[in-house]
PDB file of C-alpha atoms and ligand atoms in Angstrom:
ATOM      1  CA  MET A   1     109.859  89.117  78.265  1.00 93.00           C
ATOM      2  CA  ILE A   2     107.380  87.035  80.205  1.00 97.00           C
ATOM      3  CA  ILE A   3     107.206  87.901  83.899  1.00 98.00           C
ATOM      4  CA  SER A   4     105.955  85.177  86.218  1.00 98.00           C
ATOM      5  CA  LEU A   5     105.569  85.782  89.930  1.00 98.00           C
ATOM      6  CA  LYS A   6     104.014  82.378  90.523  1.00 97.00           C
ATOM      7  CA  GLY A   7     104.815  81.117  94.026  1.00 97.00           C
ATOM      8  CA  LYS A   8     105.638  84.592  95.294  1.00 98.00           C
ATOM      9  CA  THR A   9     103.717  86.543  97.940  1.00 98.00           C
ATOM     10  CA  ALA A  10     103.557  90.336  97.792  1.00 98.00           C
ATOM     11  CA  LEU A  11     102.581  92.736 100.578  1.00 98.00           C
ATOM     12  CA  VAL A  12     101.315  95.992  99.061  1.00 98.00           C
ATOM     13  CA  CYS A  13     101.005  98.858 101.540  1.00 98.00           C
ATOM     14  CA  GLY A  14      98.529 101.547 100.525  1.00 98.00           C
ATOM     15  CA  GLY A  15      97.148  98.850  98.241  1.00 98.00           C
ATOM     16  CA  SER A  16      93.458  99.741  98.252  1.00 98.00           C
ATOM     17  CA  ASP A  17      93.664 102.718  95.906  1.00 97.00           C
ATOM     18  CA  GLY A  18      95.719 104.589  93.320  1.00 97.00           C
ATOM     19  CA  ILE A  19      99.232 103.455  92.472  1.00 98.00           C
ATOM     20  CA  GLY A  20      99.249 100.789  95.207  1.00 98.00           C
ATOM     21  CA  LYS A  21      96.069  99.177  93.911  1.00 98.00           C
ATOM     22  CA  ALA A  22      97.289  99.267  90.310  1.00 98.00           C
ATOM     23  CA  SER A  23     100.560  97.665  91.441  1.00 98.00           C
ATOM     24  CA  ALA A  24      98.636  94.976  93.329  1.00 98.00           C
ATOM     25  CA  ILE A  25      96.603  94.187  90.204  1.00 98.00           C
ATOM     26  CA  GLY A  26      99.811  94.033  88.141  1.00 98.00           C
ATOM     27  CA  LEU A  27     101.529  91.701  90.623  1.00 98.00           C
ATOM     28  CA  ALA A  28      98.455  89.461  90.902  1.00 98.00           C
ATOM     29  CA  SER A  29      98.150  89.347  87.096  1.00 98.00           C
ATOM     30  CA  ALA A  30     101.717  88.034  86.976  1.00 98.00           C
ATOM     31  CA  GLY A  31     100.694  85.200  89.323  1.00 98.00           C
ATOM     32  CA  ALA A  32     101.647  86.503  92.784  1.00 98.00           C
ATOM     33  CA  ARG A  33      99.530  86.066  95.890  1.00 97.00           C
ATOM     34  CA  VAL A  34      98.873  89.605  97.122  1.00 98.00           C
ATOM     35  CA  ILE A  35      98.149  90.933 100.601  1.00 98.00           C
ATOM     36  CA  LEU A  36      96.873  94.511 100.652  1.00 98.00           C
ATOM     37  CA  ALA A  37      97.310  96.860 103.606  1.00 98.00           C
ATOM     38  CA  ALA A  38      95.582 100.193 104.301  1.00 98.00           C
ATOM     39  CA  ARG A  39      93.250 101.774 106.877  1.00 98.00           C
ATOM     40  CA  ASN A  40      89.741 101.514 105.436  1.00 98.00           C
ATOM     41  CA  GLU A  41      88.553  97.898 105.634  1.00 98.00           C
ATOM     42  CA  ASP A  42      85.628  98.281 103.223  1.00 98.00           C
ATOM     43  CA  LYS A  43      87.929  99.677 100.554  1.00 98.00           C
ATOM     44  CA  LEU A  44      90.393  96.848 101.192  1.00 98.00           C
ATOM     45  CA  ILE A  45      87.696  94.190 100.766  1.00 98.00           C
ATOM     46  CA  HIS A  46      86.545  95.813  97.545  1.00 98.00           C
ATOM     47  CA  ALA A  47      90.144  96.024  96.257  1.00 98.00           C
ATOM     48  CA  VAL A  48      90.886  92.368  97.099  1.00 98.00           C
ATOM     49  CA  GLU A  49      87.788  91.371  95.143  1.00 97.00           C
ATOM     50  CA  SER A  50      89.134  93.224  92.110  1.00 96.00           C
ATOM     51  CA  LEU A  51      92.427  91.277  92.047  1.00 98.00           C
ATOM     52  CA  PRO A  52      92.823  88.629  89.343  1.00 96.00           C
ATOM     53  CA  ASP A  53      93.328  85.138  90.795  1.00 89.00           C
ATOM     54  CA  VAL A  54      95.677  83.499  88.310  1.00 93.00           C
ATOM     55  CA  GLU A  55      95.439  79.699  88.671  1.00 90.00           C
ATOM     56  CA  GLY A  56      93.276  79.999  91.795  1.00 91.00           C
ATOM     57  CA  VAL A  57      95.773  81.987  93.900  1.00 95.00           C
ATOM     58  CA  SER A  58      93.998  83.539  96.902  1.00 95.00           C
ATOM     59  CA  HIS A  59      94.600  87.117  98.072  1.00 98.00           C
ATOM     60  CA  GLY A  60      94.163  88.807 101.428  1.00 97.00           C
ATOM     61  CA  TYR A  61      94.353  92.079 103.322  1.00 97.00           C
ATOM     62  CA  MET A  62      95.484  93.600 106.612  1.00 97.00           C
ATOM     63  CA  VAL A  63      94.060  96.711 108.228  1.00 98.00           C
ATOM     64  CA  MET A  64      97.040  98.858 109.160  1.00 98.00           C
ATOM     65  CA  ASP A  65      97.494 102.557 109.856  1.00 98.00           C
ATOM     66  CA  LEU A  66     100.998 103.597 108.846  1.00 98.00           C
ATOM     67  CA  ASP A  67     100.584 106.787 110.915  1.00 98.00           C
ATOM     68  CA  ASP A  68     100.412 104.700 114.062  1.00 98.00           C
ATOM     69  CA  ALA A  69     103.408 102.619 115.203  1.00 98.00           C
ATOM     70  CA  VAL A  70     101.165 100.498 117.455  1.00 98.00           C
ATOM     71  CA  SER A  71      98.887  99.604 114.552  1.00 98.00           C
ATOM     72  CA  VAL A  72     101.897  98.745 112.368  1.00 98.00           C
ATOM     73  CA  ALA A  73     103.437  96.595 115.121  1.00 98.00           C
ATOM     74  CA  SER A  74     100.228  94.631 115.641  1.00 97.00           C
ATOM     75  CA  ALA A  75      99.756  94.053 111.890  1.00 96.00           C
ATOM     76  CA  ILE A  76     103.359  92.834 111.674  1.00 95.00           C
ATOM     77  CA  GLU A  77     102.777  90.519 114.655  1.00 95.00           C
ATOM     78  CA  ALA A  78      99.724  89.016 112.915  1.00 95.00           C
ATOM     79  CA  LEU A  79     101.796  88.517 109.766  1.00 92.00           C
ATOM     80  CA  ILE A  80     104.614  86.818 111.675  1.00 91.00           C
ATOM     81  CA  GLN A  81     102.084  84.474 113.385  1.00 93.00           C
ATOM     82  CA  LYS A  82     101.001  83.258 109.932  1.00 93.00           C
ATOM     83  CA  GLU A  83     104.627  82.318 109.120  1.00 89.00           C
ATOM     84  CA  GLU A  84     104.145  83.361 105.508  1.00 93.00           C
ATOM     85  CA  THR A  85     107.212  84.576 103.631  1.00 97.00           C
ATOM     86  CA  ILE A  86     106.762  87.931 101.955  1.00 98.00           C
ATOM     87  CA  HIS A  87     108.916  87.887  98.805  1.00 98.00           C
ATOM     88  CA  ILE A  88     107.833  91.283  97.461  1.00 98.00           C
ATOM     89  CA  LEU A  89     107.195  94.333  99.625  1.00 98.00           C
ATOM     90  CA  ILE A  90     105.726  97.528  98.228  1.00 99.00           C
ATOM     91  CA  ASN A  91     106.255 100.409 100.655  1.00 98.00           C
ATOM     92  CA  ASN A  92     103.596 102.943  99.765  1.00 98.00           C
ATOM     93  CA  ALA A  93     101.043 105.230 101.461  1.00 97.00           C
ATOM     94  CA  GLY A  94      99.266 108.492 100.922  1.00 94.00           C
ATOM     95  CA  GLY A  95     101.616 111.464 100.646  1.00 93.00           C
ATOM     96  CA  PRO A  96     101.821 114.262 103.261  1.00 93.00           C
ATOM     97  CA  PRO A  97      99.630 117.356 102.857  1.00 90.00           C
ATOM     98  CA  GLY A  98     101.003 120.007 100.502  1.00 87.00           C
ATOM     99  CA  GLY A  99     102.114 123.555 101.296  1.00 89.00           C
ATOM    100  CA  PRO A 100     105.305 125.630 101.369  1.00 93.00           C
ATOM    101  CA  ILE A 101     107.952 124.758 103.944  1.00 97.00           C
ATOM    102  CA  THR A 102     107.767 128.311 105.337  1.00 97.00           C
ATOM    103  CA  GLU A 103     104.257 127.504 106.580  1.00 96.00           C
ATOM    104  CA  ALA A 104     104.848 123.894 107.686  1.00 97.00           C
ATOM    105  CA  GLU A 105     104.201 122.940 111.322  1.00 97.00           C
ATOM    106  CA  ALA A 106     106.884 120.880 113.090  1.00 97.00           C
ATOM    107  CA  ASP A 107     104.313 118.178 113.813  1.00 98.00           C
ATOM    108  CA  ALA A 108     103.722 117.617 110.083  1.00 98.00           C
ATOM    109  CA  PHE A 109     107.327 116.417 109.787  1.00 98.00           C
ATOM    110  CA  HIS A 110     106.852 113.939 112.666  1.00 98.00           C
ATOM    111  CA  LYS A 111     103.678 112.576 111.064  1.00 98.00           C
ATOM    112  CA  ALA A 112     105.211 112.222 107.609  1.00 98.00           C
ATOM    113  CA  PHE A 113     108.366 110.646 109.031  1.00 98.00           C
ATOM    114  CA  GLN A 114     106.270 108.068 110.908  1.00 98.00           C
ATOM    115  CA  ARG A 115     104.040 107.265 107.933  1.00 98.00           C
ATOM    116  CA  LEU A 116     106.639 107.155 105.179  1.00 98.00           C
ATOM    117  CA  LEU A 117     109.886 106.191 106.868  1.00 98.00           C
ATOM    118  CA  VAL A 118     109.505 104.722 110.371  1.00 98.00           C
ATOM    119  CA  SER A 119     106.655 102.432 109.291  1.00 98.00           C
ATOM    120  CA  ALA A 120     108.585 101.360 106.188  1.00 98.00           C
ATOM    121  CA  GLN A 121     111.555 100.532 108.425  1.00 98.00           C
ATOM    122  CA  MET A 122     109.347  98.473 110.772  1.00 98.00           C
ATOM    123  CA  ILE A 123     107.711  96.496 107.963  1.00 98.00           C
ATOM    124  CA  THR A 124     110.900  96.003 105.942  1.00 98.00           C
ATOM    125  CA  SER A 125     112.776  94.773 109.028  1.00 98.00           C
ATOM    126  CA  ALA A 126     109.946  92.322 109.730  1.00 97.00           C
ATOM    127  CA  VAL A 127     109.910  90.762 106.248  1.00 98.00           C
ATOM    128  CA  PHE A 128     113.700  90.827 105.733  1.00 98.00           C
ATOM    129  CA  PRO A 129     114.508  87.527 107.559  1.00 97.00           C
ATOM    130  CA  GLY A 130     111.998  85.635 105.380  1.00 97.00           C
ATOM    131  CA  MET A 131     113.440  87.146 102.199  1.00 98.00           C
ATOM    132  CA  LYS A 132     116.947  86.273 103.355  1.00 98.00           C
ATOM    133  CA  ASN A 133     115.949  82.644 104.015  1.00 98.00           C
ATOM    134  CA  ALA A 134     114.246  82.447 100.615  1.00 98.00           C
ATOM    135  CA  GLY A 135     117.296  83.959  98.882  1.00 98.00           C
ATOM    136  CA  PHE A 136     114.866  86.238  97.070  1.00 98.00           C
ATOM    137  CA  GLY A 137     113.423  89.602  97.975  1.00 98.00           C
ATOM    138  CA  ARG A 138     112.103  92.625  96.160  1.00 98.00           C
ATOM    139  CA  ILE A 139     111.550  95.820  98.134  1.00 99.00           C
ATOM    140  CA  ILE A 140     109.993  98.554  96.026  1.00 99.00           C
ATOM    141  CA  ASN A 141     109.315 101.978  97.469  1.00 98.00           C
ATOM    142  CA  ILE A 142     106.804 104.297  95.839  1.00 98.00           C
ATOM    143  CA  ILE A 143     108.262 107.706  96.568  1.00 98.00           C
ATOM    144  CA  SER A 144     108.215 110.794  94.320  1.00 97.00           C
ATOM    145  CA  THR A 145     110.422 112.551  91.782  1.00 98.00           C
ATOM    146  CA  SER A 146     111.187 114.997  94.618  1.00 97.00           C
ATOM    147  CA  VAL A 147     113.882 112.469  95.641  1.00 97.00           C
ATOM    148  CA  LYS A 148     115.791 113.955  92.702  1.00 97.00           C
ATOM    149  CA  VAL A 149     114.445 117.518  92.464  1.00 97.00           C
ATOM    150  CA  PRO A 150     112.251 119.170  95.139  1.00 97.00           C
ATOM    151  CA  LEU A 151     108.773 120.070  93.879  1.00 94.00           C
ATOM    152  CA  HIS A 152     107.234 123.512  94.327  1.00 91.00           C
ATOM    153  CA  GLY A 153     104.786 123.783  97.249  1.00 89.00           C
ATOM    154  CA  LEU A 154     105.488 120.369  98.802  1.00 93.00           C
ATOM    155  CA  GLY A 155     107.835 121.311 101.658  1.00 96.00           C
ATOM    156  CA  VAL A 156     107.206 118.415 104.050  1.00 98.00           C
ATOM    157  CA  SER A 157     107.015 115.855 101.265  1.00 97.00           C
ATOM    158  CA  ASN A 158     110.266 117.053  99.632  1.00 98.00           C
ATOM    159  CA  THR A 159     112.057 116.674 102.966  1.00 98.00           C
ATOM    160  CA  ILE A 160     110.821 113.192 103.820  1.00 98.00           C
ATOM    161  CA  ARG A 161     111.237 111.897 100.249  1.00 98.00           C
ATOM    162  CA  GLY A 162     114.926 112.792 100.365  1.00 98.00           C
ATOM    163  CA  ALA A 163     115.289 110.771 103.561  1.00 98.00           C
ATOM    164  CA  SER A 164     113.373 107.839 102.044  1.00 98.00           C
ATOM    165  CA  GLY A 165     115.742 107.810  99.063  1.00 98.00           C
ATOM    166  CA  ASN A 166     118.835 107.447 101.250  1.00 98.00           C
ATOM    167  CA  TRP A 167     117.038 104.968 103.520  1.00 98.00           C
ATOM    168  CA  ALA A 168     116.337 102.747 100.505  1.00 98.00           C
ATOM    169  CA  LYS A 169     119.867 103.006  99.132  1.00 98.00           C
ATOM    170  CA  THR A 170     121.248 101.919 102.496  1.00 98.00           C
ATOM    171  CA  TRP A 171     118.918  98.903 102.589  1.00 99.00           C
ATOM    172  CA  ALA A 172     119.993  98.053  99.028  1.00 99.00           C
ATOM    173  CA  ASN A 173     123.670  98.118  99.975  1.00 98.00           C
ATOM    174  CA  GLU A 174     123.180  95.885 103.001  1.00 98.00           C
ATOM    175  CA  THR A 175     120.895  93.266 101.447  1.00 98.00           C
ATOM    176  CA  ALA A 176     122.065  92.747  97.837  1.00 98.00           C
ATOM    177  CA  ARG A 177     124.245  89.776  98.819  1.00 98.00           C
ATOM    178  CA  TYR A 178     121.122  87.866  99.917  1.00 98.00           C
ATOM    179  CA  GLY A 179     119.358  88.083  96.543  1.00 98.00           C
ATOM    180  CA  ILE A 180     117.295  91.029  97.749  1.00 99.00           C
ATOM    181  CA  THR A 181     116.887  94.165  95.654  1.00 99.00           C
ATOM    182  CA  VAL A 182     115.662  97.524  96.912  1.00 99.00           C
ATOM    183  CA  ASN A 183     114.539 100.136  94.415  1.00 99.00           C
ATOM    184  CA  ASN A 184     112.459 103.291  94.299  1.00 98.00           C
ATOM    185  CA  VAL A 185     109.746 104.094  91.797  1.00 98.00           C
ATOM    186  CA  LEU A 186     109.258 107.845  91.478  1.00 98.00           C
ATOM    187  CA  PRO A 187     105.841 108.692  90.023  1.00 98.00           C
ATOM    188  CA  GLY A 188     105.240 111.969  88.276  1.00 97.00           C
ATOM    189  CA  ALA A 189     101.733 113.419  88.264  1.00 96.00           C
ATOM    190  CA  THR A 190      99.542 110.306  88.174  1.00 97.00           C
ATOM    191  CA  SER A 191      95.753 110.237  87.831  1.00 97.00           C
ATOM    192  CA  THR A 192      94.699 109.130  91.339  1.00 96.00           C
ATOM    193  CA  GLU A 193      92.655 110.549  94.232  1.00 91.00           C
ATOM    194  CA  ARG A 194      95.866 112.076  95.568  1.00 87.00           C
ATOM    195  CA  LEU A 195      96.352 114.078  92.367  1.00 92.00           C
ATOM    196  CA  VAL A 196      92.724 115.239  92.390  1.00 93.00           C
ATOM    197  CA  SER A 197      93.136 116.606  95.922  1.00 89.00           C
ATOM    198  CA  ILE A 198      96.442 118.328  95.036  1.00 88.00           C
ATOM    199  CA  ILE A 199      94.822 120.027  92.030  1.00 91.00           C
ATOM    200  CA  GLN A 200      91.790 121.092  94.080  1.00 92.00           C
ATOM    201  CA  ALA A 201      94.050 122.547  96.807  1.00 87.00           C
ATOM    202  CA  LYS A 202      96.109 124.474  94.226  1.00 89.00           C
ATOM    203  CA  ALA A 203      92.918 125.817  92.620  1.00 93.00           C
ATOM    204  CA  ALA A 204      91.491 126.927  95.974  1.00 92.00           C
ATOM    205  CA  LYS A 205      94.742 128.666  96.924  1.00 88.00           C
ATOM    206  CA  SER A 206      95.318 130.411  93.594  1.00 91.00           C
ATOM    207  CA  GLY A 207      91.726 131.324  92.715  1.00 95.00           C
ATOM    208  CA  LYS A 208      92.104 129.489  89.378  1.00 96.00           C
ATOM    209  CA  THR A 209      89.782 126.758  88.207  1.00 97.00           C
ATOM    210  CA  VAL A 210      90.574 123.043  88.494  1.00 96.00           C
ATOM    211  CA  GLU A 211      90.727 122.918  84.679  1.00 97.00           C
ATOM    212  CA  GLU A 212      93.262 125.772  84.544  1.00 97.00           C
ATOM    213  CA  ILE A 213      95.501 124.126  87.154  1.00 96.00           C
ATOM    214  CA  THR A 214      95.207 120.779  85.341  1.00 97.00           C
ATOM    215  CA  GLU A 215      96.325 122.350  82.048  1.00 97.00           C
ATOM    216  CA  GLU A 216      99.216 124.173  83.756  1.00 96.00           C
ATOM    217  CA  MET A 217     100.423 120.932  85.329  1.00 96.00           C
ATOM    218  CA  LYS A 218     100.170 119.017  82.058  1.00 98.00           C
ATOM    219  CA  LYS A 219     102.253 121.696  80.329  1.00 97.00           C
ATOM    220  CA  GLU A 220     105.119 120.907  82.738  1.00 96.00           C
ATOM    221  CA  VAL A 221     105.210 117.322  81.442  1.00 98.00           C
ATOM    222  CA  PRO A 222     107.020 116.706  78.119  1.00 98.00           C
ATOM    223  CA  ALA A 223     104.573 113.852  77.440  1.00 98.00           C
ATOM    224  CA  GLY A 224     101.754 116.420  77.769  1.00 98.00           C
ATOM    225  CA  ARG A 225      99.581 114.272  80.007  1.00 98.00           C
ATOM    226  CA  PHE A 226      99.372 112.666  83.459  1.00 98.00           C
ATOM    227  CA  ALA A 227     100.401 109.041  84.043  1.00 98.00           C
ATOM    228  CA  LYS A 228      97.877 106.280  84.427  1.00 98.00           C
ATOM    229  CA  PRO A 229      98.411 104.340  87.696  1.00 98.00           C
ATOM    230  CA  GLU A 230      98.937 101.210  85.559  1.00 98.00           C
ATOM    231  CA  GLU A 231     101.970 102.832  83.924  1.00 98.00           C
ATOM    232  CA  VAL A 232     103.615 103.269  87.319  1.00 98.00           C
ATOM    233  CA  ALA A 233     102.572  99.716  88.225  1.00 98.00           C
ATOM    234  CA  SER A 234     104.392  98.342  85.161  1.00 98.00           C
ATOM    235  CA  ALA A 235     107.705  99.568  86.606  1.00 98.00           C
ATOM    236  CA  VAL A 236     106.799  97.959  89.936  1.00 99.00           C
ATOM    237  CA  VAL A 237     106.022  94.593  88.344  1.00 98.00           C
ATOM    238  CA  PHE A 238     109.273  94.627  86.368  1.00 98.00           C
ATOM    239  CA  LEU A 239     111.327  95.450  89.470  1.00 99.00           C
ATOM    240  CA  ALA A 240     109.560  92.598  91.303  1.00 99.00           C
ATOM    241  CA  SER A 241     110.541  90.069  88.656  1.00 98.00           C
ATOM    242  CA  GLU A 242     113.368  87.498  88.586  1.00 98.00           C
ATOM    243  CA  GLN A 243     114.572  89.311  85.459  1.00 98.00           C
ATOM    244  CA  ALA A 244     115.312  92.488  87.464  1.00 98.00           C
ATOM    245  CA  GLY A 245     117.540  90.638  89.941  1.00 98.00           C
ATOM    246  CA  TYR A 246     120.712  92.627  89.192  1.00 98.00           C
ATOM    247  CA  ILE A 247     119.030  96.033  89.484  1.00 98.00           C
ATOM    248  CA  THR A 248     119.258  97.434  92.985  1.00 98.00           C
ATOM    249  CA  GLY A 249     119.630 100.767  94.748  1.00 98.00           C
ATOM    250  CA  ILE A 250     118.188 102.871  91.949  1.00 98.00           C
ATOM    251  CA  ASN A 251     115.424 105.405  91.356  1.00 98.00           C
ATOM    252  CA  ILE A 252     113.104 104.918  88.380  1.00 98.00           C
ATOM    253  CA  PRO A 253     111.098 108.042  87.570  1.00 98.00           C
ATOM    254  CA  VAL A 254     107.824 107.288  85.760  1.00 98.00           C
ATOM    255  CA  ASP A 255     107.024 110.900  84.994  1.00 98.00           C
ATOM    256  CA  GLY A 256     106.578 111.468  81.260  1.00 98.00           C
ATOM    257  CA  GLY A 257     109.951 113.233  81.240  1.00 98.00           C
ATOM    258  CA  ARG A 258     109.029 115.920  83.790  1.00 97.00           C
ATOM    259  CA  THR A 259     112.124 115.624  86.021  1.00 97.00           C
ATOM    260  CA  PRO A 260     114.643 118.084  84.573  1.00 95.00           C
ATOM    261  CA  ASN A 261     117.745 115.953  85.198  1.00 94.00           C
ATOM    262  CA  LEU A 262     118.729 112.330  84.633  1.00 92.00           C
TER     263      LEU A 262
HETATM  264  N1  NAP B 301      99.430 110.491  92.330  1.00 85.77           N
HETATM  265  C1  NAP B 301     100.455 111.270  92.080  1.00 85.77           C
HETATM  266  O1  NAP B 301     100.396 112.166  91.215  1.00 85.77           O
HETATM  267  C2  NAP B 301     101.763 111.070  92.820  1.00 85.77           C
HETATM  268  C3  NAP B 301     102.913 111.731  92.347  1.00 85.77           C
HETATM  269  C4  NAP B 301     104.102 111.569  93.026  1.00 85.77           C
HETATM  270  C5  NAP B 301     104.148 110.771  94.165  1.00 85.77           C
HETATM  271  N2  NAP B 301     103.014 110.143  94.588  1.00 85.77           N
HETATM  272  C6  NAP B 301     103.122 109.363  95.814  1.00 85.77           C
HETATM  273  O2  NAP B 301     102.770 108.011  95.579  1.00 85.77           O
HETATM  274  C7  NAP B 301     102.142 107.481  96.762  1.00 85.77           C
HETATM  275  C8  NAP B 301     100.776 106.886  96.394  1.00 85.77           C
HETATM  276  O3  NAP B 301     100.000 107.924  95.840  1.00 85.77           O
HETATM  277  P1  NAP B 301      98.546 107.671  95.224  1.00 85.77           P
HETATM  278  O4  NAP B 301      98.298 108.811  94.320  1.00 85.77           O
HETATM  279  O5  NAP B 301      98.414 106.281  94.721  1.00 85.77           O
HETATM  280  O6  NAP B 301      97.655 107.848  96.571  1.00 85.77           O
HETATM  281  P2  NAP B 301      96.112 107.498  96.828  1.00 85.77           P
HETATM  282  O7  NAP B 301      95.379 107.292  95.553  1.00 85.77           O
HETATM  283  O8  NAP B 301      95.649 108.553  97.760  1.00 85.77           O
HETATM  284  O9  NAP B 301      96.171 106.083  97.596  1.00 85.77           O
HETATM  285  C9  NAP B 301      96.777 106.007  98.838  1.00 85.77           C
HETATM  286  C10 NAP B 301      96.660 104.601  99.396  1.00 85.77           C
HETATM  287  O10 NAP B 301      97.363 104.564 100.644  1.00 85.77           O
HETATM  288  C11 NAP B 301      96.467 104.236 101.706  1.00 85.77           C
HETATM  289  N3  NAP B 301      96.870 105.027 102.869  1.00 85.77           N
HETATM  290  C12 NAP B 301      96.865 106.381 102.975  1.00 85.77           C
HETATM  291  N4  NAP B 301      97.289 106.727 104.205  1.00 85.77           N
HETATM  292  C13 NAP B 301      97.549 105.580 104.874  1.00 85.77           C
HETATM  293  C14 NAP B 301      97.974 105.284 106.189  1.00 85.77           C
HETATM  294  N5  NAP B 301      98.203 106.231 107.092  1.00 85.77           N
HETATM  295  N6  NAP B 301      98.150 103.988 106.541  1.00 85.77           N
HETATM  296  C15 NAP B 301      97.901 102.993 105.656  1.00 85.77           C
HETATM  297  N7  NAP B 301      97.487 103.207 104.405  1.00 85.77           N
HETATM  298  C16 NAP B 301      97.310 104.491 104.022  1.00 85.77           C
HETATM  299  C17 NAP B 301      95.075 104.584 101.180  1.00 85.77           C
HETATM  300  O11 NAP B 301      94.038 103.812 101.797  1.00 85.77           O
HETATM  301  P3  NAP B 301      93.346 104.290 103.189  1.00 85.77           P
HETATM  302  O12 NAP B 301      93.046 105.743 103.032  1.00 85.77           O
HETATM  303  O13 NAP B 301      92.150 103.410 103.348  1.00 85.77           O
HETATM  304  O14 NAP B 301      94.349 104.022 104.276  1.00 85.77           O
HETATM  305  C18 NAP B 301      95.236 104.177  99.717  1.00 85.77           C
HETATM  306  O15 NAP B 301      95.120 102.781  99.579  1.00 85.77           O
HETATM  307  C19 NAP B 301     102.050 108.652  97.753  1.00 85.77           C
HETATM  308  O16 NAP B 301     103.146 108.637  98.642  1.00 85.77           O
HETATM  309  C20 NAP B 301     102.124 109.853  96.861  1.00 85.77           C
HETATM  310  O17 NAP B 301     102.571 111.009  97.516  1.00 85.77           O
HETATM  311  C21 NAP B 301     101.831 110.268  93.943  1.00 85.77           C
END
């Protein structure tokens, strides 16, 4: 199967690092123009420079803080002013801090809800009319396998991920008739900065070494290893393709078999 995204523009939120960056590289390699969004401008510039420019396609970036509705609204306004159709939207950001739900502060839920759900709603609503006019849209949400089974020690994340799953399914139901698909990619443990910080936090809390925690986590994965960000990105690129046009409203775990149910 040859995937071509020539003529398509993708907005990749959280695109300057980790799974978002790998997805951006995958989409650009398939010929898409890519716009990255995140908070740190230096990292964004560096990430844009690392994107392949197939047949001279130019890429760009937007500084946007998904924790801040005002920042999201002003980035959206700037996007609308440019009158550029976004055909592919990747909703993605850093995950909420870990910890058991018994110790979670109420404010952590507000913050995670803003970052991972309210901002996604604002951005998706803004790009939806353009997708509808184009008769083509791909909305891909990077969530977590906790959509299917809550993960130990991630109380706030488990809660918000469940909401994001139903949010996406509702968007899928309402937009399929316009040639728009909405799907969720659920990464398992993936070798990114996020994973490093989770392992370090677990080590600090348990008194074990980083190596011990790493081995314990790998043992939970039937594949016996963590994912590479590029492996998660491959699912994103496929879902963004013309070929995936009849797949909507689903979750795709990319987790080496770790999720204990189908
Ligand atoms: N890695 C894993 O093992 C794993 C497993 C399951 C689920 N996930 C989920 O997958 C998603 C991506 O994870 P990752 O490992 O790729 O994370 P990562 O390596 O930490 O990258 C996060 C990206 O999001 C951006 N970002 C973070 N907070 C933001 C904010 N408030 N506004 C705008 N951009 C923001 C970061 O750039 P700036 O900091 O410059 O903004 C960066 O580009 C997360 O939701 C994570 O929970 C990851």
